[in-house]
mmCIF file of C-alpha atoms in Angstrom:
data_model
loop_
_atom_site.group_PDB
_atom_site.id
_atom_site.type_symbol
_atom_site.label_atom_id
_atom_site.label_comp_id
_atom_site.label_asym_id
_atom_site.label_seq_id
_atom_site.Cartn_x
_atom_site.Cartn_y
_atom_site.Cartn_z
ATOM 1 C CA UNK V 13 -27.259 -67.533 85.706
ATOM 2 C CA UNK V 14 -27.488 -66.290 89.247
ATOM 3 C CA UNK V 15 -29.816 -68.371 91.453
ATOM 4 C CA UNK V 16 -33.226 -66.759 91.974
ATOM 5 C CA UNK V 17 -32.574 -66.088 95.651
ATOM 6 C CA UNK V 18 -29.562 -63.934 94.688
ATOM 7 C CA UNK V 19 -31.331 -61.713 92.167
ATOM 8 C CA UNK V 20 -32.302 -59.172 94.803
ATOM 9 C CA UNK V 21 -28.688 -58.426 95.809
ATOM 10 C CA UNK V 22 -26.784 -58.565 92.553
ATOM 11 C CA UNK V 23 -25.188 -55.490 91.024
ATOM 12 C CA UNK V 24 -27.573 -54.182 88.356
ATOM 13 C CA UNK V 25 -25.951 -51.482 86.236
ATOM 14 C CA UNK V 26 -27.748 -49.444 83.580
ATOM 15 C CA UNK V 27 -26.005 -49.404 80.206
ATOM 16 C CA UNK V 28 -26.246 -46.885 77.401
ATOM 17 C CA UNK V 29 -28.967 -47.417 74.798
ATOM 18 C CA UNK V 30 -26.259 -47.615 72.114
ATOM 19 C CA UNK V 31 -24.528 -50.559 73.791
ATOM 20 C CA UNK V 32 -27.779 -52.324 74.689
ATOM 21 C CA UNK V 33 -29.003 -52.162 71.089
ATOM 22 C CA UNK V 34 -25.632 -53.326 69.811
ATOM 23 C CA UNK V 35 -25.877 -56.412 72.009
ATOM 24 C CA UNK V 36 -29.426 -57.137 70.836
ATOM 25 C CA UNK V 37 -28.490 -56.710 67.188
ATOM 26 C CA UNK V 38 -25.512 -59.052 67.475
ATOM 27 C CA UNK V 39 -27.206 -61.828 69.410
ATOM 28 C CA UNK V 40 -30.652 -61.698 67.804
ATOM 29 C CA UNK V 41 -28.925 -61.983 64.421
ATOM 30 C CA UNK V 42 -27.389 -65.252 65.629
ATOM 31 C CA UNK V 43 -30.942 -66.509 66.210
ATOM 32 C CA UNK V 44 -31.996 -65.729 62.644
ATOM 33 C CA UNK V 45 -33.448 -62.244 62.997
ATOM 34 C CA UNK V 46 -32.695 -59.464 60.539
ATOM 35 C CA UNK V 47 -31.625 -56.547 62.726
ATOM 36 C CA UNK V 48 -30.760 -52.983 61.815
ATOM 37 C CA UNK V 49 -27.449 -52.442 63.599
ATOM 38 C CA UNK V 50 -26.871 -48.915 62.292
ATOM 39 C CA UNK V 51 -26.267 -46.459 65.120
ATOM 40 C CA UNK V 52 -23.590 -43.978 66.142
ATOM 41 C CA UNK V 53 -22.519 -42.728 69.552
ATOM 42 C CA UNK V 54 -21.643 -39.034 69.522
ATOM 43 C CA UNK V 55 -19.595 -37.583 72.388
ATOM 44 C CA UNK V 56 -18.189 -34.112 73.005
ATOM 45 C CA UNK V 57 -14.875 -35.342 71.594
ATOM 46 C CA UNK V 58 -16.430 -36.526 68.301
ATOM 47 C CA UNK V 59 -15.072 -34.765 65.222
ATOM 48 C CA UNK V 60 -17.985 -34.245 62.834
ATOM 49 C CA UNK V 61 -15.582 -33.759 59.925
ATOM 50 C CA UNK V 62 -14.595 -37.410 60.171
ATOM 51 C CA UNK V 63 -17.920 -38.834 61.348
ATOM 52 C CA UNK V 64 -18.653 -40.712 58.125
ATOM 53 C CA UNK V 65 -15.173 -42.260 58.291
ATOM 54 C CA UNK V 66 -15.864 -43.592 61.773
ATOM 55 C CA UNK V 67 -19.441 -44.589 60.853
ATOM 56 C CA UNK V 68 -19.438 -45.630 57.148
ATOM 57 C CA UNK V 69 -23.183 -46.316 57.141
ATOM 58 C CA UNK V 70 -23.743 -42.554 57.466
ATOM 59 C CA UNK V 71 -22.096 -41.895 54.084
ATOM 60 C CA UNK V 72 -25.355 -42.464 52.206
ATOM 61 C CA UNK V 73 -27.142 -40.072 54.579
ATOM 62 C CA UNK V 74 -24.476 -37.432 53.908
ATOM 63 C CA UNK V 75 -24.986 -37.842 50.154
ATOM 64 C CA UNK V 76 -28.801 -37.818 50.250
ATOM 65 C CA UNK V 77 -30.597 -35.286 52.452
ATOM 66 C CA UNK V 78 -33.884 -37.139 51.888
ATOM 67 C CA UNK V 79 -32.664 -39.992 54.081
ATOM 68 C CA UNK V 80 -33.720 -39.233 57.635
ATOM 69 C CA UNK V 81 -32.295 -39.861 61.096
ATOM 70 C CA UNK V 82 -33.264 -39.765 64.764
ATOM 71 C CA UNK V 83 -31.051 -38.235 67.462
ATOM 72 C CA UNK V 84 -31.404 -38.185 71.255
ATOM 73 C CA UNK V 85 -29.227 -38.024 74.391
ATOM 74 C CA UNK V 86 -27.877 -41.396 75.558
ATOM 75 C CA UNK V 87 -27.364 -40.640 79.244
ATOM 76 C CA UNK V 88 -29.978 -42.700 81.127
ATOM 77 C CA UNK V 89 -32.573 -39.918 80.826
ATOM 78 C CA UNK V 90 -36.179 -41.035 81.215
ATOM 79 C CA UNK V 91 -39.067 -39.734 79.084
ATOM 80 C CA UNK V 92 -36.815 -37.960 76.587
ATOM 81 C CA UNK V 93 -39.660 -37.549 74.107
ATOM 82 C CA UNK V 94 -41.857 -35.630 76.518
ATOM 83 C CA UNK V 95 -38.856 -33.514 77.533
ATOM 84 C CA UNK V 96 -38.279 -32.424 73.935
ATOM 85 C CA UNK V 97 -34.959 -34.264 73.759
ATOM 86 C CA UNK V 98 -35.602 -36.319 70.614
ATOM 87 C CA UNK V 99 -34.873 -34.979 67.152
ATOM 88 C CA UNK V 100 -36.968 -36.890 64.604
ATOM 89 C CA UNK V 101 -36.969 -37.071 60.815
ATOM 90 C CA UNK V 102 -33.790 -35.002 60.398
ATOM 91 C CA UNK V 103 -31.159 -35.221 57.694
ATOM 92 C CA UNK V 104 -27.491 -35.562 58.672
ATOM 93 C CA UNK V 105 -26.792 -31.835 58.453
ATOM 94 C CA UNK V 106 -29.763 -31.096 60.720
ATOM 95 C CA UNK V 107 -28.622 -33.798 63.168
ATOM 96 C CA UNK V 108 -25.185 -32.170 63.457
ATOM 97 C CA UNK V 109 -26.806 -28.778 64.111
ATOM 98 C CA UNK V 110 -29.232 -30.310 66.642
ATOM 99 C CA UNK V 111 -26.360 -31.877 68.582
ATOM 100 C CA UNK V 112 -24.119 -28.790 68.436
ATOM 101 C CA UNK V 113 -26.935 -26.663 69.888
ATOM 102 C CA UNK V 114 -27.235 -28.996 72.878
ATOM 103 C CA UNK V 115 -23.761 -30.428 73.428
ATOM 104 C CA UNK V 116 -22.290 -29.506 76.833
ATOM 105 C CA UNK V 117 -25.391 -27.534 77.820
ATOM 106 C CA UNK V 118 -26.957 -27.929 81.246
ATOM 107 C CA UNK V 119 -30.612 -28.920 81.409
ATOM 108 C CA UNK V 120 -33.049 -29.803 84.149
ATOM 109 C CA UNK V 121 -35.219 -32.932 84.012
ATOM 110 C CA UNK V 122 -37.759 -32.758 86.825
ATOM 111 C CA UNK V 123 -35.568 -32.117 89.907
ATOM 112 C CA UNK V 124 -32.276 -33.233 88.325
ATOM 113 C CA UNK V 125 -29.773 -30.954 86.604
ATOM 114 C CA UNK V 126 -27.131 -32.355 84.314
ATOM 115 C CA UNK V 127 -24.990 -31.681 81.253
ATOM 116 C CA UNK V 128 -25.697 -33.219 77.855
ATOM 117 C CA UNK V 129 -22.527 -34.775 76.450
ATOM 118 C CA UNK V 130 -23.453 -38.079 74.753
ATOM 119 C CA UNK V 131 -25.972 -38.701 71.945
ATOM 120 C CA UNK V 132 -27.147 -41.648 69.865
ATOM 121 C CA UNK V 133 -27.957 -41.283 66.148
ATOM 122 C CA UNK V 134 -29.982 -43.878 64.219
ATOM 123 C CA UNK V 135 -31.989 -44.191 61.005
ATOM 124 C CA UNK V 136 -35.525 -42.830 61.225
ATOM 125 C CA UNK V 137 -38.126 -45.605 60.884
ATOM 126 C CA UNK V 138 -41.405 -44.197 59.556
ATOM 127 C CA UNK V 139 -44.397 -45.965 61.102
ATOM 128 C CA UNK V 140 -47.967 -45.491 62.285
ATOM 129 C CA UNK V 141 -49.174 -45.381 65.892
ATOM 130 C CA UNK V 142 -50.831 -48.787 65.488
ATOM 131 C CA UNK V 143 -47.397 -50.280 64.687
ATOM 132 C CA UNK V 144 -46.095 -49.483 68.191
ATOM 133 C CA UNK V 145 -45.964 -52.015 71.030
ATOM 134 C CA UNK V 146 -44.497 -52.107 74.523
ATOM 135 C CA UNK V 147 -42.422 -54.981 75.912
ATOM 136 C CA UNK V 148 -40.458 -55.301 79.131
ATOM 137 C CA UNK V 149 -38.543 -58.200 80.679
ATOM 138 C CA UNK V 150 -37.536 -57.954 84.319
ATOM 139 C CA UNK V 151 -35.860 -60.316 86.744
ATOM 140 C CA UNK V 152 -37.727 -61.251 89.897
ATOM 141 C CA UNK V 153 -36.918 -63.324 92.955
ATOM 142 C CA UNK V 154 -38.294 -66.455 91.273
ATOM 143 C CA UNK V 155 -37.184 -65.928 87.685
ATOM 144 C CA UNK V 156 -38.252 -63.484 84.974
ATOM 145 C CA UNK V 157 -41.458 -61.734 83.994
ATOM 146 C CA UNK V 158 -42.488 -60.417 80.578
ATOM 147 C CA UNK V 159 -44.833 -57.422 80.339
ATOM 148 C CA UNK V 160 -46.519 -56.603 77.037
ATOM 149 C CA UNK V 161 -48.997 -53.949 75.947
ATOM 150 C CA UNK V 162 -50.458 -53.646 72.465
ATOM 151 C CA UNK V 163 -50.466 -49.819 72.421
ATOM 152 C CA UNK V 164 -46.903 -48.648 72.989
ATOM 153 C CA UNK V 165 -45.227 -45.319 72.407
ATOM 154 C CA UNK V 166 -44.641 -42.098 74.302
ATOM 155 C CA UNK V 167 -48.198 -42.074 75.712
ATOM 156 C CA UNK V 168 -48.232 -45.708 76.854
ATOM 157 C CA UNK V 169 -49.262 -44.677 80.370
ATOM 158 C CA UNK V 170 -49.183 -46.923 83.445
ATOM 159 C CA UNK V 171 -47.921 -50.258 82.093
ATOM 160 C CA UNK V 172 -47.952 -51.844 85.547
ATOM 161 C CA UNK V 173 -51.709 -51.406 85.434
ATOM 162 C CA UNK V 174 -52.306 -52.084 81.721
ATOM 163 C CA UNK V 175 -49.800 -54.676 80.573
ATOM 164 C CA UNK V 176 -50.375 -58.408 80.185
ATOM 165 C CA UNK V 177 -47.870 -60.470 82.185
ATOM 166 C CA UNK V 178 -46.185 -63.823 81.751
ATOM 167 C CA UNK V 179 -43.769 -65.198 84.369
ATOM 168 C CA UNK V 180 -41.165 -67.942 84.018
ATOM 169 C CA UNK V 181 -39.317 -69.738 86.807
ATOM 170 C CA UNK V 182 -35.551 -69.360 86.806
ATOM 171 C CA UNK V 183 -35.070 -72.867 85.327
ATOM 172 C CA UNK V 184 -38.077 -72.681 82.951
ATOM 173 C CA UNK V 185 -37.662 -72.034 79.238
ATOM 174 C CA UNK V 186 -39.691 -69.323 77.530
ATOM 175 C CA UNK V 187 -42.444 -70.965 75.487
ATOM 176 C CA UNK V 188 -43.475 -69.280 72.231
ATOM 177 C CA UNK V 189 -47.041 -70.629 72.395
ATOM 178 C CA UNK V 190 -47.461 -69.254 75.903
ATOM 179 C CA UNK V 191 -46.186 -65.883 74.755
ATOM 180 C CA UNK V 192 -48.660 -65.823 71.870
ATOM 181 C CA UNK V 193 -51.696 -66.945 73.855
ATOM 182 C CA UNK V 194 -51.009 -64.943 77.028
ATOM 183 C CA UNK V 195 -49.573 -61.679 75.701
ATOM 184 C CA UNK V 196 -50.494 -61.137 72.062
ATOM 185 C CA UNK V 197 -54.225 -61.704 71.728
ATOM 186 C CA UNK V 198 -54.866 -57.997 71.029
ATOM 187 C CA UNK V 199 -52.196 -57.873 68.319
ATOM 188 C CA UNK V 200 -53.388 -58.333 64.690
ATOM 189 C CA UNK V 201 -53.284 -62.024 63.887
ATOM 190 C CA UNK V 202 -50.980 -61.497 60.910
ATOM 191 C CA UNK V 203 -48.291 -60.241 63.301
ATOM 192 C CA UNK V 204 -48.741 -62.589 66.237
ATOM 193 C CA UNK V 205 -46.408 -65.424 65.198
ATOM 194 C CA UNK V 206 -43.600 -63.084 64.178
ATOM 195 C CA UNK V 207 -43.877 -61.042 67.368
ATOM 196 C CA UNK V 208 -44.086 -64.168 69.547
ATOM 197 C CA UNK V 209 -40.903 -65.498 67.934
ATOM 198 C CA UNK V 210 -39.132 -62.173 68.483
ATOM 199 C CA UNK V 211 -40.132 -61.922 72.162
ATOM 200 C CA UNK V 212 -39.146 -65.551 72.787
ATOM 201 C CA UNK V 213 -35.703 -64.991 71.280
ATOM 202 C CA UNK V 214 -35.375 -61.648 73.074
ATOM 203 C CA UNK V 215 -35.936 -63.561 76.302
ATOM 204 C CA UNK V 216 -33.148 -66.012 75.364
ATOM 205 C CA UNK V 217 -30.741 -63.147 74.723
ATOM 206 C CA UNK V 218 -31.799 -61.511 77.996
ATOM 207 C CA UNK V 219 -30.836 -64.632 79.925
ATOM 208 C CA UNK V 220 -27.708 -65.441 77.939
ATOM 209 C CA UNK V 221 -26.216 -61.978 78.482
ATOM 210 C CA UNK V 222 -27.408 -61.711 82.096
ATOM 211 C CA UNK V 223 -29.641 -58.687 81.696
ATOM 212 C CA UNK V 224 -31.763 -57.974 84.762
ATOM 213 C CA UNK V 225 -34.071 -55.405 83.178
ATOM 214 C CA UNK V 226 -34.973 -54.549 79.595
ATOM 215 C CA UNK V 227 -37.705 -52.180 78.424
ATOM 216 C CA UNK V 228 -38.423 -51.484 74.753
ATOM 217 C CA UNK V 229 -40.934 -48.744 74.046
ATOM 218 C CA UNK V 230 -41.824 -48.690 71.333
ATOM 219 C CA UNK V 231 -41.064 -51.885 69.530
ATOM 220 C CA UNK V 232 -42.534 -51.464 66.033
ATOM 221 C CA UNK V 233 -43.362 -53.690 63.078
ATOM 222 C CA UNK V 234 -42.929 -52.218 59.606
ATOM 223 C CA UNK V 235 -43.028 -54.287 56.396
ATOM 224 C CA UNK V 236 -42.880 -57.548 58.373
ATOM 225 C CA UNK V 237 -39.735 -56.465 60.205
ATOM 226 C CA UNK V 238 -39.310 -55.751 63.914
ATOM 227 C CA UNK V 239 -37.489 -52.622 65.105
ATOM 228 C CA UNK V 240 -36.637 -51.709 68.709
ATOM 229 C CA UNK V 241 -36.718 -47.920 68.679
ATOM 230 C CA UNK V 242 -36.180 -47.021 72.319
ATOM 231 C CA UNK V 243 -34.355 -49.212 74.833
ATOM 232 C CA UNK V 244 -33.595 -49.008 78.546
ATOM 233 C CA UNK V 245 -31.615 -51.889 80.036
ATOM 234 C CA UNK V 246 -29.676 -53.012 83.095
ATOM 235 C CA UNK V 247 -27.075 -55.777 83.257
ATOM 236 C CA UNK V 248 -25.821 -57.884 86.165
ATOM 237 C CA UNK V 249 -22.290 -56.528 86.340
ATOM 238 C CA UNK V 250 -21.142 -59.420 88.520
ATOM 239 C CA UNK V 251 -21.600 -61.726 85.505
ATOM 240 C CA UNK V 252 -18.622 -60.153 83.739
ATOM 241 C CA UNK V 253 -16.529 -63.266 84.367
ATOM 242 C CA UNK V 254 -19.101 -65.164 82.265
ATOM 243 C CA UNK V 255 -20.134 -62.573 79.679
ATOM 244 C CA UNK V 256 -17.257 -60.109 79.342
ATOM 245 C CA UNK V 257 -16.302 -61.379 75.896
ATOM 246 C CA UNK V 258 -19.928 -61.343 74.702
ATOM 247 C CA UNK V 259 -20.532 -57.853 76.080
ATOM 248 C CA UNK V 260 -17.419 -56.434 74.474
ATOM 249 C CA UNK V 261 -16.741 -52.777 75.205
ATOM 250 C CA UNK V 262 -19.684 -51.556 77.235
ATOM 251 C CA UNK V 263 -20.257 -48.421 79.257
ATOM 252 C CA UNK V 264 -22.090 -48.186 82.595
ATOM 253 C CA UNK V 265 -22.496 -44.408 83.003
ATOM 254 C CA UNK V 266 -23.416 -42.660 86.229
ATOM 255 C CA UNK V 267 -27.073 -41.591 86.497
ATOM 256 C CA UNK V 268 -27.889 -38.373 84.676
ATOM 257 C CA UNK V 269 -26.948 -35.332 86.710
ATOM 258 C CA UNK V 270 -24.306 -37.107 88.768
ATOM 259 C CA UNK V 271 -20.675 -36.933 87.681
ATOM 260 C CA UNK V 272 -18.319 -39.688 88.732
ATOM 261 C CA UNK V 273 -15.680 -38.662 91.246
ATOM 262 C CA UNK V 274 -12.039 -39.558 90.455
ATOM 263 C CA UNK V 275 -11.979 -41.928 93.432
ATOM 264 C CA UNK V 276 -15.066 -43.742 92.121
ATOM 265 C CA UNK V 277 -13.502 -43.989 88.679
ATOM 266 C CA UNK V 278 -10.333 -45.445 90.185
ATOM 267 C CA UNK V 279 -12.234 -48.108 92.148
ATOM 268 C CA UNK V 280 -14.365 -48.954 89.095
ATOM 269 C CA UNK V 281 -11.187 -49.476 87.095
ATOM 270 C CA UNK V 282 -9.797 -51.758 89.808
ATOM 271 C CA UNK V 283 -13.097 -53.656 89.900
ATOM 272 C CA UNK V 284 -12.872 -54.331 86.162
ATOM 273 C CA UNK V 285 -9.473 -55.996 86.631
ATOM 274 C CA UNK V 286 -10.241 -58.358 89.491
ATOM 275 C CA UNK V 287 -12.591 -61.217 90.242
ATOM 276 C CA UNK V 288 -13.406 -59.537 93.555
ATOM 277 C CA UNK V 289 -16.264 -57.050 93.847
ATOM 278 C CA UNK V 290 -14.965 -53.539 94.531
ATOM 279 C CA UNK V 291 -17.522 -50.734 94.737
ATOM 280 C CA UNK V 292 -17.340 -47.123 95.867
ATOM 281 C CA UNK V 293 -20.140 -44.549 95.880
ATOM 282 C CA UNK V 294 -19.354 -41.201 97.503
ATOM 283 C CA UNK V 295 -22.471 -39.922 99.214
ATOM 284 C CA UNK V 296 -20.973 -36.689 100.569
ATOM 285 C CA UNK V 297 -17.741 -35.512 98.965
ATOM 286 C CA UNK V 298 -16.978 -33.167 101.871
ATOM 287 C CA UNK V 299 -17.837 -35.720 104.557
ATOM 288 C CA UNK V 300 -15.293 -36.914 107.101
ATOM 289 C CA UNK V 301 -17.000 -40.112 108.259
ATOM 290 C CA UNK V 302 -16.451 -43.215 106.113
ATOM 291 C CA UNK V 303 -18.552 -46.309 106.577
ATOM 292 C CA UNK V 304 -17.637 -49.791 105.394
ATOM 293 C CA UNK V 305 -20.326 -52.320 104.463
#
């Protein structure tokens, strides 16, 4: 892991929700958790005629319209639920129609305009509002900090103000008892041990894979099983020489509303093939003054 004093300057890149959840599913399973790894990434090039061939788990949803799905853009868009960009409790046919209506359309989120071209599809997990929790792990100068709030979901509000916090030094292990006693006292007692175990192992995965930020809202418990329904995450890209094999194929898209220039794509490709750090961000594509930092 990067020393604490370097955390403020490392290259934190946001990944797609699809890839972040795939990493969690793989590595939490290694720690004994039963994870639902079913998800599909739908791009403008996806052929819906062969979707169930590419994603075999969707075959049962194609055969039974009573099995429901969730669909939403996977393009680093914040507050998708409040923006009406989440399709909930839809069958596979409805999901295809929902995506086709929105694919390659331009929308505006607050002051940002962008084109929808990538979506994530997952099984719909029916649950009650009291099943929803909020958890966030973020890297700080001295180590990591866990934020937890017992009332998660789309209306969670100001978590900086509400959430309970638990900090760990960079060389300190996450302690399950500390998690339980400091963060989970407002959670029903029957769920505390299970949730403490999950958060402790989530912290281990966070460190192992060199995440620098991870927010799950909501994380839900249904039938004694934990589901992470909505994920936003950033990874320390400079750790690729350590974690590239564990990460596998992962995408670090440009922020929503900003297309990558060919020159930026070229430098990013070079960066992926060398141990050196090569970065290019074009601030003004018609500018004539180039600065080097």
